[in-house]
Coordinates of N, CA and C and ligand atoms in Angstrom, one line a residue:
M1 N 0.9 -1.6 -0.1 CA -0.3 0.0 0.0 C 1.0 1.2 0.3
S2 N 0.3 2.6 -0.5 CA 1.5 3.7 -0.8 C 1.0 4.5 0.7
I3 N 1.8 5.4 0.7 CA 1.4 6.2 1.7 C 0.2 6.9 1.7
S4 N -0.5 7.2 0.7 CA -1.5 8.4 0.3 C -2.7 7.3 0.6
S5 N -2.8 5.9 0.0 CA -3.8 5.3 0.3 C -3.9 4.6 1.5
E6 N -2.8 4.5 2.3 CA -2.9 4.3 3.7 C -3.7 5.6 4.6
I7 N -3.0 6.8 4.2 CA -3.6 7.9 4.6 C -5.2 8.0 4.7
H8 N -5.5 8.1 3.5 CA -7.2 8.0 2.6 C -7.7 6.9 3.5
K9 N -6.8 5.9 3.6 CA -7.9 4.7 4.6 C -8.1 4.8 5.9
I10 N -7.3 5.4 6.4 CA -7.2 5.6 8.0 C -8.5 6.5 8.2
K11 N -8.5 7.9 7.3 CA -9.2 8.7 7.3 C -10.6 8.3 7.4
S12 N -11.0 7.4 6.7 CA -12.3 6.6 6.1 C -12.7 5.8 7.4
E13 N -11.9 5.5 8.0 CA -12.2 4.7 9.4 C -12.4 5.5 10.6
I14 N -12.0 6.9 10.4 CA -11.8 7.3 12.4 C -13.2 8.7 11.6
P15 N -13.2 9.1 13.0 CA -14.9 9.8 12.7 C -13.9 11.0 12.9
D16 N -14.8 12.2 11.7 CA -14.6 13.7 11.3 C -13.9 14.1 12.7
K17 N -14.1 14.2 13.5 CA -14.3 14.7 14.8 C -12.3 14.5 15.6
V18 N -11.9 13.4 15.0 CA -10.9 12.9 15.7 C -9.3 13.4 14.5
T19 N -8.1 13.7 15.0 CA -7.3 14.2 14.7 C -6.3 13.4 14.2
L20 N -6.0 13.1 12.7 CA -4.9 12.2 12.7 C -3.3 12.8 12.3
I21 N -2.8 12.6 13.7 CA -1.3 12.9 13.2 C -0.3 12.0 12.9
A22 N 0.1 12.5 11.6 CA 1.1 11.5 10.8 C 2.5 11.6 11.5
V23 N 2.6 10.3 12.1 CA 4.5 10.5 12.6 C 5.3 9.8 12.0
S24 N 6.2 11.2 11.8 CA 7.0 11.0 10.7 C 9.0 10.7 11.0
K25 N 8.9 10.6 12.3 CA 10.2 10.5 12.9 C 10.5 9.6 12.1
T26 N 12.0 9.8 11.7 CA 12.9 8.7 10.7 C 12.4 8.8 9.4
Y27 N 11.6 9.1 9.0 CA 11.3 8.8 7.6 C 12.0 10.2 6.6
E28 N 12.3 10.2 5.5 CA 13.0 11.1 5.0 C 11.8 12.1 4.2
E29 N 12.3 13.2 4.2 CA 11.4 14.2 3.4 C 10.4 13.9 2.3
P30 N 11.4 12.8 1.5 CA 10.1 12.5 0.5 C 8.9 11.7 0.7
C31 N 9.2 11.2 1.8 CA 7.9 10.6 2.8 C 6.8 11.0 3.1
L32 N 7.5 12.5 3.3 CA 6.4 13.4 3.9 C 5.4 14.4 3.0
E33 N 6.5 14.2 2.0 CA 6.0 15.0 1.0 C 4.7 14.2 0.2
D34 N 4.9 12.8 0.4 CA 4.1 12.1 -0.2 C 2.6 12.4 0.4
A35 N 2.6 12.4 1.7 CA 1.9 12.3 2.9 C 1.4 13.6 2.2
Y36 N 1.9 14.9 2.1 CA 1.5 16.0 2.1 C 0.7 16.1 0.9
E37 N 0.8 15.8 -0.4 CA 0.2 15.6 -1.5 C -1.3 14.5 -1.3
A38 N -1.0 14.1 -0.4 CA -2.2 13.5 -0.2 C -3.8 14.0 0.7
G39 N -2.9 15.1 1.0 CA -3.5 15.9 1.8 C -3.5 16.4 3.7
Q40 N -2.1 15.3 4.1 CA -2.0 15.3 5.5 C -1.2 17.0 5.6
R41 N -1.7 17.6 7.1 CA -0.7 18.6 7.4 C -0.2 18.7 8.1
I42 N -0.5 17.4 9.5 CA 0.0 17.6 10.5 C 0.6 16.7 10.7
F43 N 1.9 16.8 11.3 CA 3.5 15.9 11.4 C 3.7 15.6 12.8
G44 N 3.9 14.1 13.0 CA 4.8 14.2 14.9 C 6.1 13.7 14.6
E45 N 6.9 14.5 15.2 CA 8.3 14.3 15.4 C 8.5 14.3 17.1
S46 N 9.9 13.1 16.8 CA 10.3 13.2 18.5 C 11.7 13.5 18.6
K47 N 12.0 14.3 17.4 CA 13.5 15.1 17.9 C 13.7 16.3 17.1
P48 N 13.9 17.2 18.3 CA 14.0 18.7 17.9 C 14.4 18.6 16.5
Q49 N 16.1 18.8 16.6 CA 16.5 19.1 15.3 C 16.1 18.6 14.3
E50 N 15.7 17.0 14.1 CA 15.1 16.7 13.0 C 13.8 17.1 12.7
M51 N 13.3 17.7 13.6 CA 11.9 18.6 13.2 C 12.5 20.2 12.8
L52 N 13.1 20.5 13.4 CA 13.6 21.6 12.5 C 14.0 21.6 10.9
R53 N 14.8 20.6 10.7 CA 15.5 20.7 9.6 C 14.2 19.9 8.4
K54 N 13.1 19.7 8.7 CA 12.3 18.8 7.8 C 11.3 20.3 8.0
Y55 N 10.9 21.0 9.1 CA 10.4 22.2 8.9 C 10.7 23.0 7.9
N56 N 12.4 23.0 7.5 CA 12.8 24.3 6.8 C 13.0 23.5 5.5
A57 N 12.7 22.7 5.6 CA 12.8 21.8 4.1 C 11.4 21.9 3.6
L58 N 10.4 22.0 4.2 CA 9.2 21.7 3.4 C 8.0 22.6 3.8
E59 N 6.6 22.4 3.1 CA 5.5 23.2 2.8 C 5.6 23.8 4.4
K60 N 5.4 25.5 4.4 CA 4.9 26.1 5.7 C 3.4 26.0 6.2
D61 N 2.9 25.3 5.1 CA 1.3 25.2 6.2 C 1.4 24.2 6.8
I62 N 2.5 23.2 6.9 CA 2.2 21.7 7.7 C 2.5 22.5 9.2
L63 N 1.6 21.7 10.1 CA 1.7 21.9 11.8 C 2.6 20.7 12.2
W64 N 3.4 21.4 13.0 CA 4.7 20.1 13.8 C 4.0 20.0 14.8
H65 N 4.0 18.8 15.2 CA 3.9 18.2 16.6 C 5.0 17.7 17.1
M66 N 5.1 18.3 18.3 CA 6.4 16.9 19.1 C 5.9 16.4 19.9
I67 N 6.4 14.6 19.9 CA 5.2 14.0 20.4 C 6.4 13.2 21.5
G68 N 7.8 13.4 21.3 CA 8.8 12.6 21.9 C 9.5 13.5 23.0
H69 N 9.8 12.8 24.1 CA 10.4 12.7 25.5 C 11.2 14.4 24.6
L70 N 11.1 15.6 25.3 CA 11.6 16.7 25.1 C 12.9 17.4 26.3
Q71 N 14.2 17.4 25.9 CA 14.9 18.1 26.5 C 15.0 19.4 26.6
T72 N 15.0 20.0 28.0 CA 14.7 21.2 28.1 C 15.6 22.1 27.2
N73 N 16.6 21.7 27.2 CA 17.9 22.4 26.7 C 17.7 22.6 25.0
K74 N 17.1 21.8 24.5 CA 16.4 21.4 22.8 C 15.0 22.3 22.9
V75 N 14.6 22.7 23.6 CA 13.2 23.4 23.2 C 13.3 25.0 22.4
K76 N 14.4 25.4 22.4 CA 14.8 26.4 22.0 C 14.9 26.4 20.8
Y77 N 15.0 25.2 19.8 CA 15.1 25.0 18.6 C 13.8 24.7 17.6
I78 N 12.6 24.8 18.7 CA 11.2 24.3 18.0 C 10.0 25.3 18.7
A79 N 10.4 26.1 19.3 CA 9.7 27.5 20.0 C 8.9 28.4 19.1
P80 N 10.0 28.5 17.9 CA 9.1 29.4 17.3 C 8.4 29.1 16.2
F81 N 8.0 27.9 16.3 CA 7.4 27.0 14.9 C 6.3 26.3 15.6
V82 N 6.7 25.2 16.8 CA 6.1 24.1 16.8 C 4.5 24.3 16.9
S83 N 3.5 23.7 16.7 CA 2.2 23.9 16.6 C 1.7 23.1 18.0
L84 N 1.9 22.1 18.4 CA 1.5 21.5 19.8 C 2.7 20.6 20.4
I85 N 3.0 20.8 21.8 CA 4.0 19.8 22.2 C 3.1 18.3 23.7
H86 N 2.9 17.4 22.3 CA 1.9 16.6 23.2 C 3.0 16.1 24.4
S87 N 4.5 16.2 24.5 CA 5.0 15.1 25.5 C 5.4 16.1 26.6
V88 N 4.7 16.7 27.7 CA 5.4 17.6 28.5 C 5.0 16.7 29.6
D89 N 6.2 16.2 30.5 CA 6.2 15.5 31.5 C 6.8 16.2 32.6
S90 N 7.3 17.3 32.8 CA 7.4 17.8 34.1 C 7.2 19.4 34.0
V91 N 7.5 19.7 35.6 CA 7.1 21.1 35.4 C 8.5 22.1 35.2
K92 N 9.2 21.5 35.4 CA 10.8 22.4 34.7 C 10.4 22.4 33.2
L93 N 9.8 21.1 32.7 CA 10.0 21.7 31.0 C 8.7 22.2 30.7
L94 N 7.9 22.8 31.2 CA 6.5 23.4 31.0 C 7.0 24.9 31.3
T95 N 8.1 24.9 32.5 CA 8.6 26.5 32.6 C 9.5 26.9 31.7
E96 N 10.3 26.1 30.9 CA 11.2 26.1 29.7 C 10.9 26.4 28.5
I97 N 9.4 25.8 28.4 CA 8.7 25.9 27.3 C 7.9 27.4 27.0
N98 N 7.8 28.0 28.7 CA 7.0 29.0 28.9 C 8.1 30.3 28.5
K99 N 8.9 30.2 28.8 CA 10.4 31.4 28.3 C 10.2 31.2 26.9
Q100 N 10.6 30.0 26.4 CA 10.7 30.2 24.6 C 9.7 30.7 24.3
A101 N 8.6 30.2 24.5 CA 7.5 31.0 23.9 C 7.5 32.7 24.1
F102 N 7.6 32.8 24.9 CA 7.8 34.5 25.6 C 8.7 35.1 25.0
K103 N 10.1 34.4 24.5 CA 11.3 35.2 23.7 C 10.5 35.0 22.2
N104 N 10.0 34.2 22.1 CA 9.4 34.1 20.6 C 7.9 35.0 20.3
N105 N 7.5 35.7 21.8 CA 6.1 36.4 21.5 C 5.4 35.3 20.8
R106 N 4.7 34.3 21.6 CA 4.0 34.0 20.7 C 3.5 32.9 22.4
V107 N 1.9 31.8 21.9 CA 1.7 31.4 23.5 C 1.7 29.6 22.5
I108 N 2.2 28.7 23.0 CA 2.6 27.9 22.8 C 1.6 26.7 23.5
D109 N 0.7 25.8 22.7 CA 0.2 24.6 23.2 C 0.6 23.5 23.6
V110 N 0.2 23.0 24.5 CA 0.6 21.9 24.9 C -0.3 20.8 25.6
L111 N -0.1 19.6 25.7 CA -0.5 18.4 26.6 C 0.2 18.1 27.7
L112 N -0.4 17.5 28.3 CA 0.5 16.7 29.7 C 0.5 15.9 29.5
E113 N 1.9 14.6 29.4 CA 1.7 13.2 29.5 C 1.5 12.7 30.2
V114 N 0.2 12.1 30.8 CA 0.0 11.2 31.9 C 0.6 9.9 31.6
Y115 N 1.4 9.3 32.8 CA 2.0 7.8 32.9 C 1.1 7.1 33.5
V116 N 1.1 6.0 32.5 CA 0.1 5.1 32.6 C 0.3 3.5 32.5
A117 N 1.5 3.4 31.8 CA 2.1 2.1 31.4 C 2.7 1.0 32.3
Q118 N 2.8 0.1 32.8 CA 3.6 -0.8 33.8 C 4.8 -0.7 33.7
E119 N 6.0 -0.2 32.5 CA 6.7 -0.3 32.4 C 7.4 0.9 33.3
D120 N 8.9 1.0 34.0 CA 9.0 2.0 34.5 C 10.1 2.9 33.6
T121 N 10.2 2.5 32.5 CA 11.4 3.6 31.8 C 10.2 4.5 31.2
K122 N 9.0 4.3 31.3 CA 7.9 5.7 30.4 C 7.9 6.4 31.3
S123 N 7.8 7.9 30.4 CA 8.0 9.1 31.3 C 6.5 9.9 31.4
G124 N 6.4 10.5 32.2 CA 5.1 11.2 32.1 C 4.9 11.6 33.7
F125 N 3.7 12.5 33.9 CA 3.5 12.9 35.1 C 2.2 11.6 35.7
T126 N 2.3 11.3 37.2 CA 1.1 10.6 37.5 C 0.0 11.6 38.0
E127 N -1.2 11.1 38.2 CA -2.2 11.9 37.9 C -2.2 13.0 39.5
G128 N -1.6 12.2 40.4 CA -1.2 13.1 41.4 C -0.2 14.5 41.3
E129 N 0.5 14.5 40.7 CA 1.4 15.2 39.9 C 1.0 16.6 39.5
I130 N -0.2 15.8 38.6 CA -0.9 16.9 38.0 C -1.7 17.4 38.4
I131 N -3.0 16.9 39.6 CA -3.3 17.6 40.5 C -2.8 19.0 41.6
K132 N -1.4 18.4 41.9 CA -0.9 19.0 42.9 C -0.1 20.2 41.9
F133 N -0.3 20.1 40.7 CA 0.4 21.5 39.8 C -0.9 22.1 39.9
L134 N -2.0 21.8 39.4 CA -3.0 22.8 39.3 C -3.4 23.5 39.8
D135 N -3.4 22.5 41.5 CA -3.9 23.1 42.7 C -2.7 24.2 43.4
S136 N -1.2 24.5 43.0 CA 0.0 25.0 43.3 C -0.3 26.1 42.6
K137 N -1.5 26.9 41.7 CA -1.4 28.3 40.8 C -0.3 28.2 40.2
Q138 N 0.7 27.4 40.1 CA 1.8 27.8 39.0 C 1.7 28.2 38.0
L139 N 0.6 27.7 37.3 CA 0.3 27.8 36.3 C -0.3 29.5 35.5
E140 N -0.7 30.2 36.8 CA -1.3 31.2 36.7 C 0.5 31.8 36.5
Q141 N 1.6 31.7 36.2 CA 2.8 32.6 36.3 C 3.1 32.1 34.8
L142 N 2.3 31.1 34.5 CA 2.9 30.6 33.1 C 1.7 31.4 31.3
Q143 N 2.5 32.4 31.4 CA 0.8 32.9 30.7 C 1.4 32.7 29.1
N144 N 2.4 32.3 28.7 CA 2.9 31.6 27.1 C 2.9 30.5 27.1
I145 N 2.2 29.4 28.0 CA 1.7 28.2 27.8 C 0.1 28.2 27.8
N146 N -0.7 27.1 26.8 CA -1.4 27.0 26.9 C -2.1 25.3 27.0
I147 N -2.7 25.1 28.2 CA -2.4 23.6 28.3 C -3.9 23.1 27.6
K148 N -3.8 22.6 26.7 CA -5.1 22.1 25.8 C -5.5 20.1 26.2
G149 N -4.8 19.7 27.0 CA -5.2 18.4 26.9 C -4.3 17.4 27.6
L150 N -4.2 15.8 27.5 CA -3.8 15.4 28.2 C -3.1 14.3 26.8
M151 N -1.9 14.0 27.0 CA -1.4 12.5 25.8 C -1.2 11.6 26.9
C152 N -1.2 10.1 26.2 CA -0.7 9.0 27.0 C 0.2 8.0 26.1
I153 N 0.5 7.3 26.4 CA 1.2 5.8 25.8 C 1.2 4.8 26.3
G154 N 0.1 4.1 25.9 CA -0.1 3.0 26.5 C 1.2 1.8 26.5
S155 N 1.1 0.4 27.7 CA 1.9 -0.1 27.9 C 2.6 -0.8 26.7
L156 N 3.5 -1.4 26.3 CA 3.7 -2.3 25.0 C 3.2 -3.2 25.6
T157 N 2.2 -4.2 25.2 CA 1.2 -5.2 25.3 C 0.7 -5.8 24.2
D158 N 0.3 -7.0 24.0 CA -0.8 -7.6 23.3 C -2.2 -7.7 23.8
S159 N -2.0 -7.5 25.2 CA -3.1 -7.7 26.3 C -4.2 -6.6 25.6
K160 N -5.4 -6.3 24.7 CA -5.8 -5.4 24.5 C -6.9 -5.5 25.6
E161 N -6.9 -5.8 27.0 CA -8.2 -5.7 27.7 C -6.7 -4.7 28.7
Q162 N -5.4 -4.6 28.7 CA -4.6 -3.9 29.6 C -5.0 -2.5 29.2
T163 N -4.6 -2.6 27.7 CA -4.7 -1.4 26.7 C -6.2 -0.7 26.9
E164 N -7.0 -1.1 27.0 CA -8.3 -0.7 27.1 C -8.7 -0.4 28.4
R165 N -7.7 -0.9 29.5 CA -8.1 -0.3 31.1 C -7.2 0.8 31.1
E166 N -6.0 1.1 30.4 CA -5.3 2.0 30.7 C -6.2 3.7 29.9
F167 N -6.3 3.2 28.9 CA -6.9 4.0 28.0 C -8.1 5.0 28.9
R168 N -9.0 4.0 29.2 CA -10.1 4.0 30.0 C -9.8 5.1 31.5
Q169 N -8.9 4.7 32.0 CA -8.2 5.3 33.0 C -8.1 6.9 32.7
V170 N -7.2 7.2 31.5 CA -6.8 8.6 31.3 C -8.3 9.1 30.7
K171 N -8.8 8.7 30.2 CA -10.2 9.1 30.0 C -11.2 10.0 31.0
T172 N -11.1 9.3 32.2 CA -11.8 9.2 33.3 C -11.2 10.4 34.1
F173 N -9.7 10.1 33.6 CA -9.0 11.5 34.8 C -8.8 12.9 33.5
F174 N -9.2 12.3 32.3 CA -9.1 13.7 31.5 C -10.3 14.4 31.9
D175 N -11.6 14.0 32.3 CA -12.9 14.3 32.5 C -12.8 15.1 33.5
K176 N -12.2 14.6 34.3 CA -12.0 14.9 36.1 C -11.6 16.5 35.8
I177 N -10.1 16.5 35.3 CA -9.4 17.8 34.8 C -10.2 18.9 34.3
K178 N -11.1 18.6 33.2 CA -11.7 19.1 32.2 C -13.1 20.0 33.5
Q179 N -13.8 18.8 33.9 CA -14.6 19.2 35.3 C -14.3 20.7 36.4
D180 N -12.9 19.7 36.8 CA -12.3 21.1 38.1 C -11.6 21.7 38.3
Y181 N -10.9 21.9 36.7 CA -9.9 22.5 36.8 C -9.9 23.7 35.4
L182 N -9.9 22.8 34.6 CA -9.4 23.3 33.1 C -10.8 23.2 31.9
P183 N -11.6 23.5 32.0 CA -13.0 23.4 31.2 C -12.8 23.7 29.7
K184 N -11.3 24.1 29.2 CA -11.1 24.5 27.7 C -10.6 23.3 27.6
F185 N -10.1 22.2 28.0 CA -9.5 21.3 27.7 C -10.3 20.4 26.6
D186 N -9.7 20.3 25.4 CA -10.4 19.6 24.5 C -9.9 18.2 23.9
T187 N -8.1 18.2 24.0 CA -7.5 17.1 23.3 C -7.4 16.3 24.3
L188 N -7.6 14.8 23.7 CA -7.1 13.5 24.2 C -5.8 13.1 23.4
S189 N -5.1 13.0 23.0 CA -4.0 12.6 22.4 C -3.7 11.0 22.9
M190 N -4.1 10.1 21.8 CA -4.2 8.6 22.3 C -4.3 7.6 21.4
G191 N -3.6 6.7 21.3 CA -3.6 5.8 20.0 C -2.7 5.7 19.3
M192 N -1.9 4.5 19.0 CA -1.1 5.0 17.7 C -1.5 3.6 16.7
S193 N -0.3 3.5 16.1 CA -0.9 2.7 14.8 C -1.5 1.0 15.3
E194 N -1.1 0.7 16.5 CA -1.6 -1.0 16.8 C -3.2 -0.9 17.5
D195 N -3.4 0.7 18.1 CA -4.8 0.5 18.5 C -4.9 1.7 18.6
Y196 N -5.1 2.4 17.6 CA -5.9 3.7 17.6 C -7.3 3.6 17.6
M197 N -7.9 2.5 16.9 CA -9.5 2.2 16.8 C -9.8 2.2 18.2
L198 N -9.0 1.3 19.1 CA -9.4 1.0 20.5 C -9.5 2.3 21.0
A199 N -7.9 3.1 20.9 CA -8.3 4.5 21.6 C -9.5 5.7 21.5
I200 N -9.6 5.4 20.3 CA -10.8 6.4 19.8 C -12.2 5.6 20.5
E201 N -12.7 4.4 20.6 CA -13.5 4.2 21.4 C -13.7 4.2 22.6
C202 N -12.7 4.4 23.5 CA -12.2 4.8 24.7 C -12.1 6.2 24.7
G203 N -12.3 7.2 23.6 CA -12.7 8.8 24.1 C -11.2 9.7 23.2
S204 N -10.6 9.1 23.1 CA -9.0 9.7 22.1 C -10.1 10.9 21.1
T205 N -9.2 12.0 21.2 CA -9.3 12.8 20.0 C -8.7 12.9 19.2
M206 N -7.0 12.7 19.1 CA -6.2 12.7 18.4 C -5.4 11.5 18.2
I207 N -5.2 10.9 17.3 CA -4.3 9.4 17.3 C -2.5 9.9 16.8
R208 N -1.7 9.1 16.5 CA -0.6 9.3 16.1 C -0.3 8.3 15.8
V209 N -0.4 8.2 14.4 CA 0.2 6.9 13.9 C 1.3 6.9 12.6
G210 N 2.2 6.0 13.1 CA 3.6 6.5 12.4 C 3.6 5.3 11.2
S211 N 3.6 4.0 11.7 CA 4.2 2.8 11.0 C 3.3 2.3 10.2
R212 N 2.1 2.5 10.7 CA 0.7 2.2 10.0 C 0.6 2.8 8.3
I213 N 1.2 4.0 8.2 CA 1.4 5.1 7.4 C 2.6 4.8 6.3
F214 N 3.7 5.0 7.3 CA 5.1 5.1 6.0 C 5.4 3.8 6.0
G215 N 5.5 2.8 7.0 CA 6.0 1.6 7.0 C 6.5 1.3 8.0
A216 N 7.7 0.1 8.1 CA 8.2 -0.1 9.4 C 9.6 0.9 9.1
R217 N 9.8 1.2 10.6 CA 10.7 2.4 10.8 C 12.4 1.3 11.3
N218 N 13.0 2.0 10.6 CA 14.7 1.9 10.7 C 15.4 2.8 12.1
Y219 N 15.0 2.1 13.0 CA 15.9 3.4 14.0 C 17.4 2.9 13.9
K220 N 18.0 4.2 13.4 CA 19.4 4.3 13.4 C 20.4 4.7 14.7
Ligands
LIG1 C1 6.9 6.7 17.3 C2 5.4 7.0 18.2 C3 4.3 7.1 17.6 C4 3.6 6.2 16.1 O1 4.2 4.9 16.5 P1 3.5 3.7 15.4 O2 3.2 2.3 16.1 O3 4.5 3.6 14.3 O4 2.5 4.6 14.7 C5 3.3 7.2 18.6 N1 3.5 8.1 19.6 C6 4.8 8.0 19.9 C7 4.7 8.9 21.2 C8 6.1 7.5 19.4 O5 7.0 7.8 20.0

């Protein structure tokens, strides 16, 4: 299957209100151009310098989403143009994004990454840490960020039951934050190539799909 037919197929499967992020990390520019030709305008990358390189090379109406773990010293590379940062996993990183957004005279949209997976290697806030942060009123000092919602990466597992349990848990937490703290919450980034339909059933509004569109990745 070609990149364009995969994109059309996925878009035909998912509801209109769900946003498809084409996860293009590790793929070269011609692959992104094929996706662009097929109408795709939102791309997800996991490395700041790689995102910057592609941003400079490709069409300017592309929206660039950072989905990978972001180090504070690399925020500056993407702050001028990044459209949404999904993977915010510490208050320190939020503070740095706010600072770089201010320098660039803009407000940067972000999602808070929630830790749900069983593996200890995964990053993210626990639910308790997010509540503590929101109760602390630190957010009032961060005028140049806009928290739009939550993101999660499920456990690497073949168990559909476990994945579903994790997705439902994050959706419940999302609803609670929206009700009690941030009524403007509208984005729940959840689901990848293997589980995006399940994620949508569980309330996802944004899916991050890479290998299903571009083929198996070659990690260098
Ligand atoms: C790589 C990646 C994806 C896409 O994974 P696929 O299985 O190729 O669809 C989604 N989300 C994050 C955070 C990733 O790092």
